[in-house]
Short mmCIF file of C-alpha atoms in Angstrom, two decimals:
data_model
loop_
_atom_site.label_atom_id
_atom_site.label_comp_id
_atom_site.label_asym_id
_atom_site.label_seq_id
_atom_site.Cartn_x
_atom_site.Cartn_y
_atom_site.Cartn_z
CA MET Z 1 76.91 132.96 18.69
CA PRO Z 2 80.46 134.22 17.32
CA ALA Z 3 80.38 135.88 13.95
CA THR Z 4 81.81 133.28 11.36
CA SER Z 5 85.29 134.59 10.80
CA ARG Z 6 86.80 134.96 7.27
CA ILE Z 7 88.90 132.19 5.57
CA ASN Z 8 91.58 134.01 3.35
CA VAL Z 9 93.14 131.79 0.67
CA LEU Z 10 96.12 133.31 -1.19
CA LEU Z 11 96.31 131.59 -4.75
CA VAL Z 12 99.98 132.28 -6.33
CA ASP Z 13 100.36 131.30 -10.08
CA ASP Z 14 102.11 133.03 -13.05
CA ARG Z 15 99.37 131.99 -15.30
CA PRO Z 16 96.03 133.91 -15.14
CA GLU Z 17 93.94 131.06 -16.72
CA ASN Z 18 95.04 128.55 -13.83
CA LEU Z 19 93.89 131.32 -11.29
CA VAL Z 20 90.59 131.42 -13.18
CA ALA Z 21 90.21 127.56 -12.96
CA LEU Z 22 91.10 127.88 -9.28
CA HIS Z 23 88.27 130.57 -8.47
CA ALA Z 24 85.88 128.39 -10.43
CA ALA Z 25 86.53 125.34 -8.40
CA LEU Z 26 86.14 127.22 -5.00
CA GLN Z 27 83.17 129.46 -6.36
CA HIS Z 28 80.94 127.97 -3.28
CA SER Z 29 83.49 127.54 -0.46
CA GLY Z 30 83.08 130.52 1.15
CA TYR Z 31 86.70 131.41 1.40
CA SER Z 32 87.87 134.81 0.45
CA LEU Z 33 90.30 134.33 -2.45
CA VAL Z 34 93.32 136.80 -2.85
CA ASP Z 35 95.40 136.30 -6.30
CA ALA Z 36 99.16 136.86 -6.83
CA LEU Z 37 100.88 136.12 -10.13
CA SER Z 38 104.26 136.09 -9.02
CA GLY Z 39 106.58 135.36 -6.21
CA SER Z 40 107.06 138.90 -5.37
CA GLN Z 41 103.37 140.01 -5.72
CA ALA Z 42 102.76 136.90 -3.13
CA LEU Z 43 105.36 138.53 -0.54
CA ARG Z 44 103.54 141.72 -1.04
CA GLU Z 45 100.10 140.32 -0.25
CA ALA Z 46 101.22 138.33 2.55
CA GLU Z 47 103.06 141.17 4.27
CA GLN Z 48 99.41 142.73 4.43
CA SER Z 49 97.15 139.81 5.46
CA ASP Z 50 97.11 136.70 7.44
CA PHE Z 51 95.84 133.60 5.31
CA ALA Z 52 94.72 130.16 6.61
CA VAL Z 53 96.34 128.53 3.41
CA ILE Z 54 98.47 129.28 0.42
CA LEU Z 55 98.43 127.68 -2.88
CA LEU Z 56 101.78 127.79 -4.25
CA ASP Z 57 102.71 127.14 -8.01
CA VAL Z 58 106.13 125.80 -7.79
CA GLN Z 59 107.20 126.50 -11.60
CA MET Z 60 107.21 130.13 -12.18
CA PRO Z 61 109.60 132.50 -13.73
CA GLY Z 62 111.60 134.44 -11.77
CA MET Z 63 111.28 133.47 -8.11
CA ASP Z 64 110.00 129.81 -8.06
CA GLY Z 65 107.81 128.48 -5.97
CA PHE Z 66 110.49 126.71 -3.32
CA GLU Z 67 112.11 130.68 -2.97
CA THR Z 68 108.84 132.20 -2.41
CA ALA Z 69 107.91 129.52 0.25
CA ARG Z 70 111.41 130.13 2.11
CA ARG Z 71 110.96 133.92 1.76
CA LEU Z 72 107.22 133.70 3.31
CA ARG Z 73 108.23 131.50 5.92
CA ARG Z 74 110.58 134.45 7.41
CA LEU Z 75 107.66 136.64 7.64
CA PRO Z 76 106.91 136.53 11.07
CA ARG Z 77 103.02 136.46 10.09
CA HIS Z 78 103.30 133.61 8.13
CA ARG Z 79 106.04 131.24 10.15
CA ASN Z 80 103.39 128.58 10.43
CA THR Z 81 100.69 129.27 7.75
CA PRO Z 82 100.05 125.93 5.81
CA ILE Z 83 101.77 126.44 2.25
CA ILE Z 84 100.41 123.68 -0.47
CA PHE Z 85 102.47 123.60 -3.48
CA VAL Z 86 101.23 123.01 -6.68
CA THR Z 87 103.23 121.17 -9.51
CA ALA Z 88 103.38 119.69 -12.74
CA ILE Z 89 106.38 117.85 -12.43
CA SER Z 90 105.92 114.20 -11.54
CA ARG Z 91 106.26 113.00 -8.33
CA SER Z 92 109.97 112.61 -7.52
CA GLU Z 93 110.99 111.86 -3.82
CA ALA Z 94 113.99 114.37 -3.96
CA TYR Z 95 111.59 117.04 -5.40
CA GLU Z 96 108.98 116.55 -3.03
CA LEU Z 97 111.61 116.93 0.06
CA GLU Z 98 112.80 120.06 -1.21
CA GLY Z 99 109.41 121.40 -1.20
CA TYR Z 100 108.96 120.00 2.31
CA GLY Z 101 112.22 121.48 3.21
CA ALA Z 102 111.03 124.92 2.03
CA GLY Z 103 108.29 124.41 4.14
CA ALA Z 104 105.22 122.82 2.26
CA VAL Z 105 102.80 120.86 4.29
CA ASP Z 106 101.22 119.41 1.36
CA TYR Z 107 101.50 118.84 -2.47
CA LEU Z 108 98.81 119.34 -5.37
CA PHE Z 109 99.60 117.72 -8.63
CA LYS Z 110 98.37 119.29 -11.81
CA PRO Z 111 96.11 118.46 -13.62
CA ILE Z 112 94.27 119.53 -10.19
CA ASN Z 113 91.35 117.10 -8.87
CA VAL Z 114 88.75 119.53 -8.05
CA ASP Z 115 87.46 117.48 -5.11
CA ILE Z 116 90.77 116.93 -3.74
CA LEU Z 117 91.53 120.46 -3.84
CA ARG Z 118 88.67 121.21 -2.06
CA ALA Z 119 89.12 118.79 0.83
CA LYS Z 120 92.63 119.57 1.45
CA LEU Z 121 91.74 123.56 1.49
CA GLU Z 122 88.82 122.77 3.89
CA VAL Z 123 91.49 120.70 6.29
CA PHE Z 124 93.44 123.95 6.76
CA ALA Z 125 90.16 126.27 6.68
CA SER Z 126 88.71 124.28 9.57
CA LEU Z 127 91.97 124.39 11.46
CA GLN Z 128 91.96 128.29 11.44
CA ARG Z 129 88.55 128.23 12.32
CA GLN Z 130 89.27 125.94 15.31
CA ARG Z 131 92.38 128.33 16.32
CA GLU Z 132 90.26 130.93 16.25
CA GLU Z 133 87.64 129.47 18.73
CA ILE Z 134 90.32 128.40 21.06
CA ALA Z 135 91.59 132.21 21.14
CA ARG Z 136 88.16 132.92 21.52
CA GLN Z 137 87.71 130.83 24.70
CA ALA Z 138 91.03 131.45 26.08
CA GLU Z 139 90.21 135.47 25.65
CA LEU Z 140 86.92 134.76 27.61
CA LEU Z 141 88.69 132.72 30.64
CA ARG Z 142 90.95 135.44 30.87
CA ALA Z 143 88.46 138.24 30.89
CA ARG Z 144 86.30 136.06 33.65
CA ALA Z 145 89.62 135.33 35.69
CA VAL Z 146 90.12 139.36 35.70
CA GLU Z 147 86.47 139.87 36.60
CA ASP Z 148 86.84 137.47 39.53
CA ARG Z 149 89.85 139.03 40.73
CA GLU Z 150 88.28 142.33 40.71
CA LYS Z 151 85.12 141.05 42.56
CA GLU Z 152 87.60 139.55 45.24
CA LEU Z 153 89.26 142.68 45.66
CA LEU Z 154 86.00 144.53 45.85
CA ARG Z 155 84.61 142.38 48.60
CA ASP Z 156 87.78 142.36 50.54
CA ALA Z 157 87.92 146.25 50.38
CA LEU Z 158 84.14 146.37 51.39
CA LYS Z 159 84.70 143.71 54.20
CA ALA Z 160 87.66 145.80 55.59
CA ARG Z 161 85.63 149.19 55.18
CA ASP Z 162 82.60 147.74 57.19
CA GLU Z 163 84.95 146.57 59.63
CA PHE Z 164 86.46 149.89 59.86
CA LEU Z 165 83.28 151.49 60.41
CA ALA Z 166 81.95 149.06 62.86
CA MET Z 167 85.35 149.82 64.89
CA ALA Z 168 85.02 153.84 64.05
CA SER Z 169 81.54 153.66 65.43
CA HIS Z 170 82.34 151.84 68.36
CA GLU Z 171 85.16 154.13 69.20
CA LEU Z 172 83.02 157.17 68.78
CA LYS Z 173 80.33 156.02 71.06
CA THR Z 174 82.78 154.84 74.13
CA PRO Z 175 83.51 158.14 75.26
CA ILE Z 176 80.07 159.09 75.23
CA THR Z 177 78.74 157.13 78.14
CA PRO Z 178 80.93 158.48 80.70
CA LEU Z 179 80.54 162.14 79.26
CA ASN Z 180 76.79 161.47 79.74
CA LEU Z 181 76.69 160.11 82.71
CA GLN Z 182 78.80 162.64 84.43
CA LEU Z 183 76.47 165.48 83.33
CA GLU Z 184 73.43 164.09 84.15
CA THR Z 185 74.67 162.88 87.56
CA PHE Z 186 75.74 166.45 88.00
CA LEU Z 187 72.16 167.79 86.68
CA ASP Z 188 70.36 165.39 89.05
CA LEU Z 189 72.29 166.34 92.00
CA PHE Z 190 71.94 170.16 91.23
CA LYS Z 191 68.10 169.50 90.69
CA ASN Z 192 67.66 167.52 94.13
CA GLY Z 193 69.75 170.16 95.96
CA ARG Z 194 72.25 167.49 96.79
CA PHE Z 195 75.42 168.57 94.78
CA HIS Z 196 77.00 170.15 98.10
CA GLU Z 197 76.72 167.14 100.05
CA THR Z 198 78.51 164.62 97.61
CA ASP Z 199 82.35 164.26 98.14
CA PRO Z 200 84.29 166.90 96.05
CA ALA Z 201 87.07 164.33 95.59
CA ARG Z 202 84.54 162.30 93.85
CA LEU Z 203 82.96 165.19 91.96
CA ARG Z 204 86.40 166.18 90.93
CA ARG Z 205 87.31 162.70 89.47
CA MET Z 206 83.86 162.57 87.48
CA LEU Z 207 84.69 165.79 86.06
CA GLU Z 208 88.16 164.84 84.95
CA ILE Z 209 87.06 161.34 83.40
CA ALA Z 210 84.38 163.22 81.55
CA TYR Z 211 86.96 165.72 80.36
CA THR Z 212 89.53 163.48 78.98
CA GLN Z 213 86.72 161.70 77.28
CA VAL Z 214 86.05 165.04 75.33
CA GLY Z 215 89.90 165.03 74.14
CA ARG Z 216 89.57 161.57 73.13
CA LEU Z 217 86.43 161.99 71.15
CA SER Z 218 88.04 165.26 69.63
CA ARG Z 219 91.06 163.31 68.43
CA THR Z 220 89.09 160.06 67.07
CA ILE Z 221 87.02 162.62 64.82
CA ASP Z 222 90.18 164.36 63.79
CA GLU Z 223 91.90 161.09 62.72
CA LEU Z 224 88.86 160.03 60.70
CA LEU Z 225 88.62 163.24 58.92
CA ASP Z 226 92.35 163.26 58.11
CA VAL Z 227 91.89 159.60 56.81
CA SER Z 228 89.08 160.59 54.93
CA ARG Z 229 90.60 163.46 53.41
CA ILE Z 230 93.78 161.40 52.30
CA SER Z 231 91.46 159.03 50.96
CA THR Z 232 89.63 161.48 48.51
CA GLY Z 233 92.75 163.29 48.04
CA ARG Z 234 91.67 166.26 49.72
CA LEU Z 235 94.50 166.76 52.24
CA GLN Z 236 96.18 170.22 51.63
CA LEU Z 237 99.41 171.25 52.38
CA SER Z 238 100.78 174.40 52.84
CA PHE Z 239 104.51 174.65 52.70
CA GLU Z 240 106.88 177.13 54.47
CA ARG Z 241 110.84 176.97 55.04
CA ILE Z 242 111.00 175.67 58.60
CA ASP Z 243 113.69 175.23 61.03
CA ILE Z 244 113.46 171.67 61.99
CA THR Z 245 115.51 171.51 64.84
CA GLU Z 246 113.63 174.61 66.26
CA LEU Z 247 109.86 172.65 65.45
CA VAL Z 248 111.19 169.65 67.23
CA LYS Z 249 112.27 171.75 70.54
CA ASN Z 250 109.27 173.68 70.68
CA LEU Z 251 107.01 170.47 70.54
CA VAL Z 252 109.20 168.50 73.31
CA ASP Z 253 108.91 171.50 75.24
CA SER Z 254 105.26 171.61 74.83
CA PHE Z 255 104.94 167.89 76.10
CA ALA Z 256 106.95 168.27 79.13
CA SER Z 257 104.01 167.67 81.36
CA GLU Z 258 102.71 164.39 79.44
CA LEU Z 259 106.29 163.31 79.32
CA ALA Z 260 106.88 163.84 83.09
CA MET Z 261 103.48 161.99 83.88
CA ALA Z 262 104.59 158.81 81.68
CA LYS Z 263 108.18 159.17 83.29
CA CYS Z 264 109.75 159.18 79.89
CA ASP Z 265 112.98 161.10 80.09
CA LEU Z 266 113.67 162.45 76.84
CA HIS Z 267 117.15 162.88 75.22
CA LEU Z 268 117.38 165.24 72.25
CA GLU Z 269 120.38 165.40 70.08
CA SER Z 270 120.26 168.19 67.22
CA GLU Z 271 122.30 170.27 64.96
CA GLY Z 272 121.25 174.12 64.15
CA GLY Z 273 120.82 175.07 60.54
CA LEU Z 274 118.60 172.42 59.10
CA TYR Z 275 115.64 173.26 57.13
CA VAL Z 276 112.86 171.73 55.34
CA GLN Z 277 110.12 172.89 53.03
CA ALA Z 278 107.18 171.69 54.98
CA ASP Z 279 103.70 172.34 56.25
CA ARG Z 280 104.23 173.13 59.66
CA PHE Z 281 101.07 171.95 61.60
CA ARG Z 282 101.25 168.67 59.53
CA LEU Z 283 104.90 167.98 60.11
CA GLU Z 284 103.99 168.67 63.97
CA GLN Z 285 100.96 166.27 63.74
CA VAL Z 286 103.74 163.47 62.46
CA PHE Z 287 106.01 164.20 65.60
CA ILE Z 288 103.21 164.40 68.06
CA ASN Z 289 101.95 160.72 66.85
CA LEU Z 290 105.58 159.30 67.03
CA LEU Z 291 106.24 161.00 70.75
CA THR Z 292 102.79 159.88 72.02
CA ASN Z 293 103.52 156.49 70.72
CA ALA Z 294 106.64 156.19 72.27
CA MET Z 295 105.20 157.38 75.70
CA ARG Z 296 102.27 155.07 75.26
CA TYR Z 297 104.07 152.05 74.35
CA ALA Z 298 107.18 152.70 76.57
CA PRO Z 299 106.03 154.37 79.73
CA GLY Z 300 108.89 154.73 82.39
CA GLN Z 301 111.52 154.48 79.41
CA PRO Z 302 113.71 156.98 78.11
CA VAL Z 303 112.98 158.31 74.43
CA HIS Z 304 115.86 159.44 72.29
CA LEU Z 305 115.09 161.98 69.82
CA LYS Z 306 118.00 162.96 66.93
CA VAL Z 307 117.99 165.34 64.17
CA ARG Z 308 120.68 165.17 61.72
CA PRO Z 309 121.47 165.64 58.55
CA LEU Z 310 121.76 163.03 55.91
CA GLY Z 311 123.71 164.04 52.50
CA ASP Z 312 120.67 165.88 50.70
CA ARG Z 313 118.24 165.03 53.54
CA VAL Z 314 117.47 165.18 57.27
CA CYS Z 315 116.70 162.37 59.40
CA ILE Z 316 114.65 162.87 62.49
CA THR Z 317 114.46 159.97 64.83
CA VAL Z 318 112.12 158.92 67.67
CA LYS Z 319 113.60 155.86 69.58
CA ASP Z 320 111.96 154.38 72.48
CA HIS Z 321 112.94 151.48 74.78
CA GLY Z 322 109.76 149.40 74.61
CA ALA Z 323 109.09 145.89 73.82
CA GLY Z 324 109.99 146.65 70.26
CA ILE Z 325 108.03 145.33 67.21
CA ALA Z 326 108.43 142.11 65.25
CA LEU Z 327 109.18 141.85 61.85
CA GLN Z 328 106.09 140.50 60.88
CA ASP Z 329 104.19 143.27 62.24
CA GLN Z 330 106.21 146.28 60.98
CA ALA Z 331 104.61 146.80 57.61
CA ARG Z 332 101.28 146.47 59.10
CA ILE Z 333 101.15 148.99 61.69
CA PHE Z 334 101.56 151.58 58.85
CA GLN Z 335 98.44 150.48 57.31
CA ARG Z 336 94.92 152.05 57.85
CA PHE Z 337 93.29 149.64 60.69
CA GLU Z 338 96.18 147.77 62.51
CA ARG Z 339 97.99 147.92 65.78
CA ALA Z 340 100.85 146.10 66.57
CA THR Z 341 99.67 145.37 70.34
CA SER Z 342 96.16 144.50 71.36
CA SER Z 343 93.82 146.92 70.59
CA ARG Z 344 91.38 147.60 73.81
CA HIS Z 345 94.12 148.84 75.71
CA HIS Z 346 94.68 152.32 74.73
CA GLY Z 347 91.50 152.94 72.74
CA GLY Z 348 91.74 155.21 69.49
CA LEU Z 349 91.54 153.74 66.24
CA GLY Z 350 95.16 152.96 65.27
CA LEU Z 351 95.37 155.64 62.48
CA GLY Z 352 98.21 157.66 63.71
CA LEU Z 353 100.96 155.85 61.96
CA TYR Z 354 98.90 155.69 58.85
CA ILE Z 355 98.27 159.63 58.72
CA ALA Z 356 101.77 159.93 59.58
CA ASP Z 357 103.02 157.97 56.86
CA GLN Z 358 100.79 159.81 54.22
CA ILE Z 359 101.92 163.05 55.40
CA VAL Z 360 105.67 162.31 55.00
CA ASN Z 361 105.03 161.01 51.78
CA MET Z 362 103.15 163.89 50.47
CA HIS Z 363 106.44 165.89 51.58
CA GLY Z 364 108.48 163.75 49.45
CA GLY Z 365 109.85 161.94 52.32
CA ARG Z 366 109.92 158.47 54.14
CA LEU Z 367 108.76 157.32 57.33
CA TYR Z 368 110.45 153.96 58.37
CA LEU Z 369 110.86 151.77 61.25
CA GLU Z 370 113.68 150.00 62.74
CA SER Z 371 113.07 147.56 65.44
CA LYS Z 372 113.42 144.11 67.22
CA PRO Z 373 111.84 142.55 69.66
CA GLY Z 374 113.10 143.54 73.12
CA GLU Z 375 115.19 146.20 71.49
CA GLY Z 376 112.84 149.25 71.68
CA ALA Z 377 111.61 150.91 68.13
CA SER Z 378 113.31 153.72 66.17
CA PHE Z 379 110.97 155.55 63.75
CA HIS Z 380 113.15 157.65 60.98
CA VAL Z 381 111.51 160.42 59.44
CA GLU Z 382 113.36 161.51 56.48
CA LEU Z 383 112.78 164.76 54.48
CA LYS Z 384 114.35 166.74 51.85
CA ARG Z 385 116.82 169.35 52.94
CA SER Z 386 115.87 173.04 51.88
CA ALA Z 387 118.66 175.34 51.22
CA ALA Z 388 119.68 178.08 53.62
CA GLY Z 389 118.89 181.72 52.87
CA GLN Z 390 115.84 183.59 52.38
CA GLN Z 391 113.01 182.11 50.48
CA PRO Z 392 109.70 183.24 49.60
CA GLN Z 393 106.42 181.52 51.13
CA GLN Z 394 104.94 179.02 49.18
CA SER Z 395 101.70 176.98 49.01
CA ALA Z 396 100.83 173.60 47.80
CA MET G 1 67.14 144.34 103.96
CA ALA G 2 67.47 145.50 100.43
CA CYS G 3 70.67 144.13 98.61
CA LYS G 4 72.92 147.12 97.54
CA ASN G 5 75.92 145.28 96.07
CA VAL G 6 77.01 145.68 92.54
CA LEU G 7 79.79 144.05 90.37
CA ILE G 8 80.55 146.07 87.15
CA VAL G 9 82.58 143.83 84.64
CA GLU G 10 83.96 146.73 81.97
CA ASP G 11 87.29 146.85 80.33
CA GLU G 12 87.15 150.59 79.41
CA LYS G 13 88.35 152.22 82.51
CA ALA G 14 86.64 155.55 81.98
CA ILE G 15 83.16 153.77 81.88
CA ARG G 16 84.20 151.59 84.67
CA GLN G 17 85.11 153.96 86.85
CA MET G 18 82.16 156.64 85.88
CA MET G 19 79.73 153.98 86.60
CA GLN G 20 81.33 153.19 89.75
CA ASP G 21 81.12 156.95 90.87
CA VAL G 22 77.40 157.40 89.81
CA LEU G 23 75.90 153.99 91.59
CA GLU G 24 78.03 155.03 94.74
CA ILE G 25 76.58 158.42 94.88
CA HIS G 26 73.34 156.54 94.72
CA GLY G 27 74.22 154.24 97.68
CA TYR G 28 75.29 151.10 96.18
CA ASN G 29 78.25 149.18 96.99
CA VAL G 30 80.42 148.61 93.93
CA VAL G 31 83.02 146.21 92.98
CA VAL G 32 84.79 146.44 89.58
CA ALA G 33 86.60 143.96 87.26
CA ALA G 34 88.20 144.51 84.07
CA ASP G 35 87.55 141.74 81.98
CA GLY G 36 85.59 138.38 82.38
CA HIS G 37 88.63 136.37 84.38
CA GLU G 38 88.52 139.21 87.00
CA GLY G 39 84.82 139.28 87.01
CA ILE G 40 84.64 135.52 88.09
CA GLU G 41 87.33 135.67 90.57
CA GLN G 42 85.52 138.66 92.19
CA LEU G 43 82.33 136.83 92.01
CA ARG G 44 83.81 133.79 93.97
CA ARG G 45 85.37 135.83 96.55
CA LEU G 46 82.59 138.24 97.18
CA ALA G 47 80.40 137.62 100.12
CA PRO G 48 77.64 138.35 100.45
CA GLU G 49 77.44 138.33 96.66
CA PRO G 50 76.08 140.95 94.50
CA CYS G 51 72.61 141.55 93.89
CA VAL G 52 73.18 142.38 90.41
CA ILE G 53 76.01 142.10 87.88
CA LEU G 54 76.52 144.90 84.99
CA LEU G 55 78.53 143.06 82.16
CA ASP G 56 80.26 144.47 79.01
CA LEU G 57 80.31 142.16 76.08
CA MET G 58 83.34 143.37 74.08
CA MET G 59 86.19 142.79 76.37
CA PRO G 60 90.04 141.48 75.96
CA GLY G 61 90.77 138.12 77.51
CA MET G 62 87.67 136.56 78.39
CA ASN G 63 84.68 138.69 77.18
CA GLY G 64 81.03 138.77 78.15
CA TRP G 65 79.76 135.62 76.55
CA GLN G 66 82.38 133.55 77.99
CA PHE G 67 81.76 135.08 81.52
CA LEU G 68 78.15 134.15 81.22
CA ASP G 69 79.04 130.50 80.16
CA PHE G 70 81.05 130.15 83.14
CA GLN G 71 78.75 132.03 85.41
CA ARG G 72 75.82 129.89 84.43
CA SER G 73 77.49 126.57 84.71
CA ASP G 74 78.40 127.40 88.27
CA PRO G 75 75.03 126.56 90.45
CA ARG G 76 76.48 128.72 93.19
CA LEU G 77 76.51 131.73 90.80
CA ALA G 78 73.82 131.01 88.10
CA SER G 79 70.68 132.47 89.89
CA ILE G 80 72.47 136.12 89.91
CA PRO G 81 70.75 138.55 87.67
CA VAL G 82 72.86 139.86 84.79
CA VAL G 83 72.27 143.19 83.39
CA VAL G 84 74.37 143.48 79.93
CA CYS G 85 75.60 146.83 78.97
CA SER G 86 76.68 146.79 75.16
CA ALA G 87 76.38 149.10 72.32
CA TYR G 88 75.29 145.81 70.19
CA LYS G 89 71.40 145.61 71.38
CA GLU G 90 70.60 142.55 69.13
CA SER G 91 73.83 140.54 70.39
CA ALA G 92 72.72 141.45 73.76
CA LYS G 93 69.34 140.40 73.47
CA SER G 94 70.15 136.82 72.07
CA ILE G 95 72.00 135.67 75.24
CA ARG G 96 68.50 136.60 77.35
CA PRO G 97 70.12 138.60 80.02
CA ALA G 98 67.94 139.56 83.19
CA GLY G 99 68.38 143.16 81.69
CA ILE G 100 69.93 145.41 78.82
CA VAL G 101 71.38 148.98 79.24
CA GLU G 102 72.05 149.96 75.70
CA LYS G 103 75.37 152.01 75.24
CA PRO G 104 75.76 155.05 75.35
CA VAL G 105 74.72 154.66 78.73
CA GLN G 106 71.80 156.85 80.28
CA LEU G 107 71.52 157.89 83.92
CA LYS G 108 67.86 156.68 84.08
CA ASN G 109 68.52 153.37 82.39
CA LEU G 110 71.40 152.65 84.39
CA LEU G 111 69.72 153.20 87.62
CA GLY G 112 66.54 151.82 86.66
CA ALA G 113 68.04 148.35 85.72
CA VAL G 114 70.33 148.37 89.28
CA GLN G 115 67.28 148.92 91.15
CA ALA G 116 65.00 146.22 89.49
CA PHE G 117 67.27 143.87 91.34
CA CYS G 118 68.28 145.36 94.31
CA ALA G 119 64.89 146.69 95.65
#
């Protein structure tokens, strides 16, 4: 049950005995009455408070009722406050029109009929109460809409999280099967003394399969841990001044055998003397992800790596010549659980680009994509350039 | 003469290859398929037909459920027992296969399930 609001009524009359009479008439009305003995006093009161209605004497020395009304109307608070003029002068049309023109909504004629006074004031009091009730309802509706929206967002977030957990759990369990089967089989063969009679090529293949599963599990675990660290703000970066071209060159060298296996010819275009303030390990992680994606999604095609200055920044581009990525998929692939192509083909959780994006952002840089279907994909990493010359090692 | 023919329908390459190697070490003849479509194709081609099918559920293209629908609607193929290999035990149970091997797969469960139908 909402609290009953206070109905404030402003009574303006230069004669105190008139105000006393009004107070008497409105004794049990329940209104909160405020008195003003002049136009200027009325304005002072009006500046301070809201009123449901203003009872305004027309014949006042100094500022008369009409002038007072006009000035009241200029106050933002009282642009729409109902004003009832009280006058002794007989009804003449011209006079009334001036009153309405000054902003009155009604007239009361002296001597005031108490019943008429109470009835007219009650109209505006009730109007005020209705207005307040509407405002209350509107606020409730607004609050409920906000609450519903929040509940919806929460539901969506929980659903996304549950789907993610299901995917993560599946992705973690999948490599265990081949690993487990291989180890159990070998143990079995040893126990039964049959190891030496088994085809060595087969044994070797089984070992290799199992071994790659360890790598796959390890990567999945690392990705999950990184995502967890990122989402709780605990991914720590350790900054140092890095020769970006050197970092990229070393990385490319270390990937020589993978690139050869994927039949991806790598073309590197770079300039020396380009430095950035960065976490070496995490920056390598970004480029490893981009290179790995290029090999995975565009095998047999050349990969172009470019390191070049761009004003006060450095831009590192990894371009592949694969199928390209459609515009509608481009924003999605940087998000947490997305992959642009069908998910089952390559395993993994599709978190690499999300993590890379987060890492680049934490360096104050940006990672963005240029691609059209059929024209391959260019991933650009922009980082702030660091000035040349010796700088002390910093930690973030 | 005991039947030794096994069909594996599984999309994860490492699992597929490992199960093949393990079963071949234990003397079975193994044919593999990477999804439901390939599985149906193999089933139709294979003569003699396999004595058991090891079926994964989550596969792209035609999944395990769809494979089963197909198989069960073909009178020539419907009688071949199917052992579902899945991480989702409840899903597997609901389709009432001849057997279930839970993933991650353990050797004795795999061998036990195959031996039950190949004896």
